[in-house]
Every structure is written in C-alpha cells, then in structure tokens.
Amino acid sequence: MLQKRAREIGDIIKNSREVHIVTHIDADGITAGCIAYQTLQRLGKECSIEFVKQLDESVLTRLKDENYELVWFTDLGSNISTGYPEINKVITDHHTCSIESNQRFHLNPHLFNLDGGFEISGAGVTYLVSKTIDKKNMDLSQLAVVGACGDLQDRKYNKLSGLNRNILDDGESVGVVKAKIDIRYFGRETRPVYKLLQYASDPVIPGLSGRESACISFLQEHGIKMKDGDNWRRWVDLSKAERRVVISNIARVFLSKGFGYKTVKRIIGEIYLLEQEEEGTEVHDAKEYATLLNSTARYGKYEVGLRVCMGDRGEWFKKARNLLSGHRANLVEGLQFAKEEGIERREYLQFFHAGSGIRDTVVGIVTNMLLNSEEINGDIPLVGFADKGNGEVKASARATEELVQQGLNLSSAMKKAASVVDGIGGGHSIAAGATIPKGKEEEFLAILEQEIKNQLVSI
Ligand code: C5P
Ligand code: C5P
Ligand code: ZN
C-alpha cells in the first residue's frame, strides 16, 4: 500500500516538467530536500528549492501566488493535504496527521499504521519515492540514514528500526552505508575522547558529563593515553581493548549510581558510517553529519547545508565546519542560559522561557538536552519557549519514551493547545513544537497541561 502510494507520487513527479521543493530547516529536512532535488536533477527536470521553518499561512499564500506547476513538500506538509487546492502538490512527510489527510498525493507513515516518530523520517519517505522513480537513486539512501539519525530515530531501540532498516539495507547493498556496533556517544571520529565523555548527553554519565577534569582523570585512572604525540586521541584512535576498558568502566559508573541495565544498554548500539566519506571527517558518521547539517539551515545558511549534502567537500564544506563551531557554542550557552532562567515545575509539565536568549530554531535541541541532563527529572515533559521576534513565540516540547509508553502524545496536545490560542503546532508523540502569539504562554501552558494530564490519566 505504502509502496503503491510512493509509485503514484513518483508518477506525478515524472509527469511534471517543473517542480518546486519546499522543505524544513533541520537535518532531516535538508537531506529530504536534497534527495528530492537530486532526483529531479537526474530526471533532467527544472527544479528549485526553498527552506522554511514551518508551513504557515504566509508561506502558503505566497506559494499559491507563485503558481508552480508542482510543489513537492518534504519533511513537512502533512497538515495541508486537504487544504490549498490551488497548490498542485505532492507531500512526503512523517509528522502526525489526521486520517482525512489520506490523499493520493500524500505519502506519510501514519496513513499506513506506521509511526513517523521512529520508523521512517522525512528524508526516508522522500527516498522511497525517489527509489520508485529510478533504482539508481539507491545511493541516496545514505542521506535518508543521516535524516533519520538527525531526527533521533535510532533512540528507541539504540538502532534504526521499521522502514528505516529497509533503507539501511539498500544503502549497504549499494555500498554507501555500513552499520557497526560501537559507543553511541556523539563525536566518535572528531572529538578527543575526554570531550566525547564531557559532552555525553544521551544518557548523561553521572559525575563525568559536563566535567572536563573528571573526564581526564577517569581516562588516566584507567590507563588510557590521552595524546598521540601532539594530537588528542579520538575514540576511533583507541584500540579495541582500550575501548572495552572505557565502556565497561562507564557501565560501572552507572551501576554504582543505581542506574539499571536499561540505561547501561544505551551506551552501545548501532552507528552508521558513510562508506564514501573520509574517516575522521564530520560526514563519515551519520550522527555527526546530521549535526553538521543542523549547524547550517537552522541559522539561515540553507545553501551551505544543501551543497554539503549534494557532495561538496571543498569551500561549502569548510563553511559548514565553521558554522558547526558556532552551533556548538550556541548549544552550550543556550543550556547555561535556560538553567539560569530557571525551570518551573508544575504537576504535569515543566518549562522555561528563554525570551530572546535562545534562537527559536535551536530551542528544541536545547530542550531535549536539558530534559536528558542530570539537573532535571524527566518524569514529566519539558517545554522551552523562545521569542521569534515578530510578536510570536516558539514552543518546543520534549518527553521520554517511558511517558509515551504511558499514553503521552505531545503532537496532539501541542496542536490542541496552540489552536486554542490561535497558533499552530504538531510533530510527534515524543517531540512536538508550536508557534503561538506572544503573551499567550500562560493560557497555552494551562491547556497543554490539561491535555497531558488527560492523556496520562485516561490510560
Ligand atoms: O521535524 P522533525 O520530525 O524533523 O523533528 C523530529 C524531532 O523529534 C527532532 O527535533 C528530534 O530531536 C526529536 N526527537 C526526540 N526524541 C526522540 C525522537 C525524536 O527528541 N526519541
Ligand atoms: O521545533 P521543534 O524541534 O520543537 O519541533 C519538534 C517537532 O515538531 C518536529 O518534528 C517539528 O517538525 C514539529 N513541529 C510541527 N509544527 C510546528 C512546530 C514543530 O509539526 N508548528
Ligand atoms: Zn523530520
């Protein structure tokens, strides 16, 4: 069924002369847009692409006026499939949607009883269409793997699952991706080992994460040499035996602090390597690649992200790496800022308001990091607010897998609360966002809290 829909959408695309792509600004959106763009280029179609933070009235009205022959929405659009008939469109998205949005031009896992939160990403559904157009596009599966990792779809099972696995198989079969079991912490290939530990956030290592000198002593205590000549040793520079020593001692730290097997298990899992990329660069490991992309379009540097995805490893890649250091600094600062502002705890949710202290485009990442930090109890969802600077406020909500298991659905709760205050919201059950008018935060929180309570209590 889903395959058939993908083929039908592929046919609509093949029958169009000129296509305009509209995609999202995060790693999944960039990779989705790039898969669409390359698919069209390989078909010899005339094509253009634009990046948007969200599909609001103003974007849609403009698109209507621009009167494209066909608009291809990737990683967004699930909510407009019954509206805007004037826009001739196809949609490849993975956000929660209603059953009414089941249109012949809309490919979305939720319409086929699959969960777009972890079984397939926006880049993944776009790839499925691309593959029906031409099997030669199977090399683009590597971008779909990067997109899925960017959306943290490997978190639930410590590896990609659902349709993501078929995409991974495609990538392995054409030799562009390789799955490997290793430490899941970020920065295996590019960070000194002590930095990998210091920034370990998923899960946070008690006593080590956030503490540089503690990480250095930990490695020294266990006989791990920090430097090779003048160079800091990275995770990939460690021998197998050294890696085993580090991992078993991290496990020991968790166990001694009372954490269970479930937490310890999360240290290790599948990681994905892009076979055609150079080892030690930000684009070799899918997770690092996704972070590199998140450093571009979220800061308005759309072309940088797109060019890197298209394969540039020269000037544009250099630009992306420069943006990456800014992004990292922003996240560290943002985290600090939110902690200083203070997190207010209510019965069914907790929140912080960053005002203009955190960009609206990265407040979601900060919210996620904070929810997973040592300072916060993740027993209820966390909402982060940031001013958008145009009389609107961005809200990002994040939860844990445990809460989702208990019936929490942030997507529907955020959608409902936002619509009551004349905003728009949506997303996934574990992570959702909204834009609301400034000044409506309190009203929004009250409705959101009630919705969350209903979800958690009615089960
Ligand atoms: O817009 P989009 O679908 O691309 O983004 C998905 C969002 O869900 C990301 O911000 C990702 O960090 C978040 N997420 C999460 N925890 C998960 C899965 C996804 O916070 N387990
Ligand atoms: O922006 P943020 O990272 O908090 O978004 C979390 C999830 O909610 C993403 O998947 C995003 O695409 C989605 N979202 C949405 N509608 C909005 C805002 C965010 O579907 N208005
Ligand atoms: Zn996505």
PDB file of N, CA and C and ligand atoms in Angstrom, residues 24 26 28-29 75 93-95 116 121-123 147 151 153 428, ligand 3:
ATOM      1  N   HIS A  24      12.066  21.549   5.204  1.00  0.00           N
ATOM      2  CA  HIS A  24      12.253  22.016   6.572  1.00  0.00           C
ATOM      3  C   HIS A  24      13.732  22.338   6.817  1.00  0.00           C
ATOM      4  N   ASP A  26      15.788  21.553   9.381  1.00  0.00           N
ATOM      5  CA  ASP A  26      16.684  20.712  10.181  1.00  0.00           C
ATOM      6  C   ASP A  26      17.377  19.656   9.310  1.00  0.00           C
ATOM      7  N   ASP A  28      16.985  16.510   8.905  1.00  0.00           N
ATOM      8  CA  ASP A  28      16.080  15.648   8.147  1.00  0.00           C
ATOM      9  C   ASP A  28      15.486  16.413   6.960  1.00  0.00           C
ATOM     10  N   GLY A  29      15.142  17.673   7.200  1.00  0.00           N
ATOM     11  CA  GLY A  29      14.586  18.490   6.130  1.00  0.00           C
ATOM     12  C   GLY A  29      15.601  18.742   5.013  1.00  0.00           C
ATOM     13  N   ASP A  75       9.377  16.566   4.364  1.00  0.00           N
ATOM     14  CA  ASP A  75       9.538  16.692   5.820  1.00  0.00           C
ATOM     15  C   ASP A  75       8.596  17.736   6.422  1.00  0.00           C
ATOM     16  N   ASP A  93       6.072  13.286   3.895  1.00  0.00           N
ATOM     17  CA  ASP A  93       6.288  13.779   5.263  1.00  0.00           C
ATOM     18  C   ASP A  93       6.082  12.634   6.254  1.00  0.00           C
ATOM     19  N   HIS A  94       6.483  12.867   7.498  1.00  0.00           N
ATOM     20  CA  HIS A  94       6.345  11.811   8.519  1.00  0.00           C
ATOM     21  C   HIS A  94       5.775  12.329   9.823  1.00  0.00           C
ATOM     22  N   HIS A  95       5.237  13.557   9.797  1.00  0.00           N
ATOM     23  CA  HIS A  95       4.640  14.092  11.022  1.00  0.00           C
ATOM     24  C   HIS A  95       3.222  13.549  11.204  1.00  0.00           C
ATOM     25  N   GLY A 116       5.756   7.660  12.409  1.00  0.00           N
ATOM     26  CA  GLY A 116       6.776   8.548  11.828  1.00  0.00           C
ATOM     27  C   GLY A 116       7.748   9.079  12.865  1.00  0.00           C
ATOM     28  N   SER A 121      11.787   8.628   8.521  1.00  0.00           N
ATOM     29  CA  SER A 121      11.892  10.084   8.634  1.00  0.00           C
ATOM     30  C   SER A 121      11.366  10.763   7.369  1.00  0.00           C
ATOM     31  N   GLY A 122      11.426  12.091   7.359  1.00  0.00           N
ATOM     32  CA  GLY A 122      11.020  12.841   6.167  1.00  0.00           C
ATOM     33  C   GLY A 122      11.923  12.499   4.986  1.00  0.00           C
ATOM     34  N   ALA A 123      13.212  12.396   5.256  1.00  0.00           N
ATOM     35  CA  ALA A 123      14.153  12.020   4.193  1.00  0.00           C
ATOM     36  C   ALA A 123      13.861  10.595   3.733  1.00  0.00           C
ATOM     37  N   GLY A 147      19.225  11.641   7.713  1.00  0.00           N
ATOM     38  CA  GLY A 147      17.993  12.321   8.130  1.00  0.00           C
ATOM     39  C   GLY A 147      17.365  11.633   9.330  1.00  0.00           C
ATOM     40  N   ASP A 151      16.830  13.119  13.237  1.00  0.00           N
ATOM     41  CA  ASP A 151      15.573  13.155  13.995  1.00  0.00           C
ATOM     42  C   ASP A 151      15.596  12.198  15.186  1.00  0.00           C
ATOM     43  N   GLN A 153      15.873   9.004  15.343  1.00  0.00           N
ATOM     44  CA  GLN A 153      15.012   7.831  15.185  1.00  0.00           C
ATOM     45  C   GLN A 153      15.685   6.538  15.642  1.00  0.00           C
ATOM     46  N   HIS A 428       5.515  14.933  16.735  1.00  0.00           N
ATOM     47  CA  HIS A 428       5.496  13.500  17.052  1.00  0.00           C
ATOM     48  C   HIS A 428       5.072  13.324  18.509  1.00  0.00           C
TER      49      HIS A 428
HETATM   50 ZN    ZN B   3      11.709  15.081  10.169  1.00  0.00          ZN
END
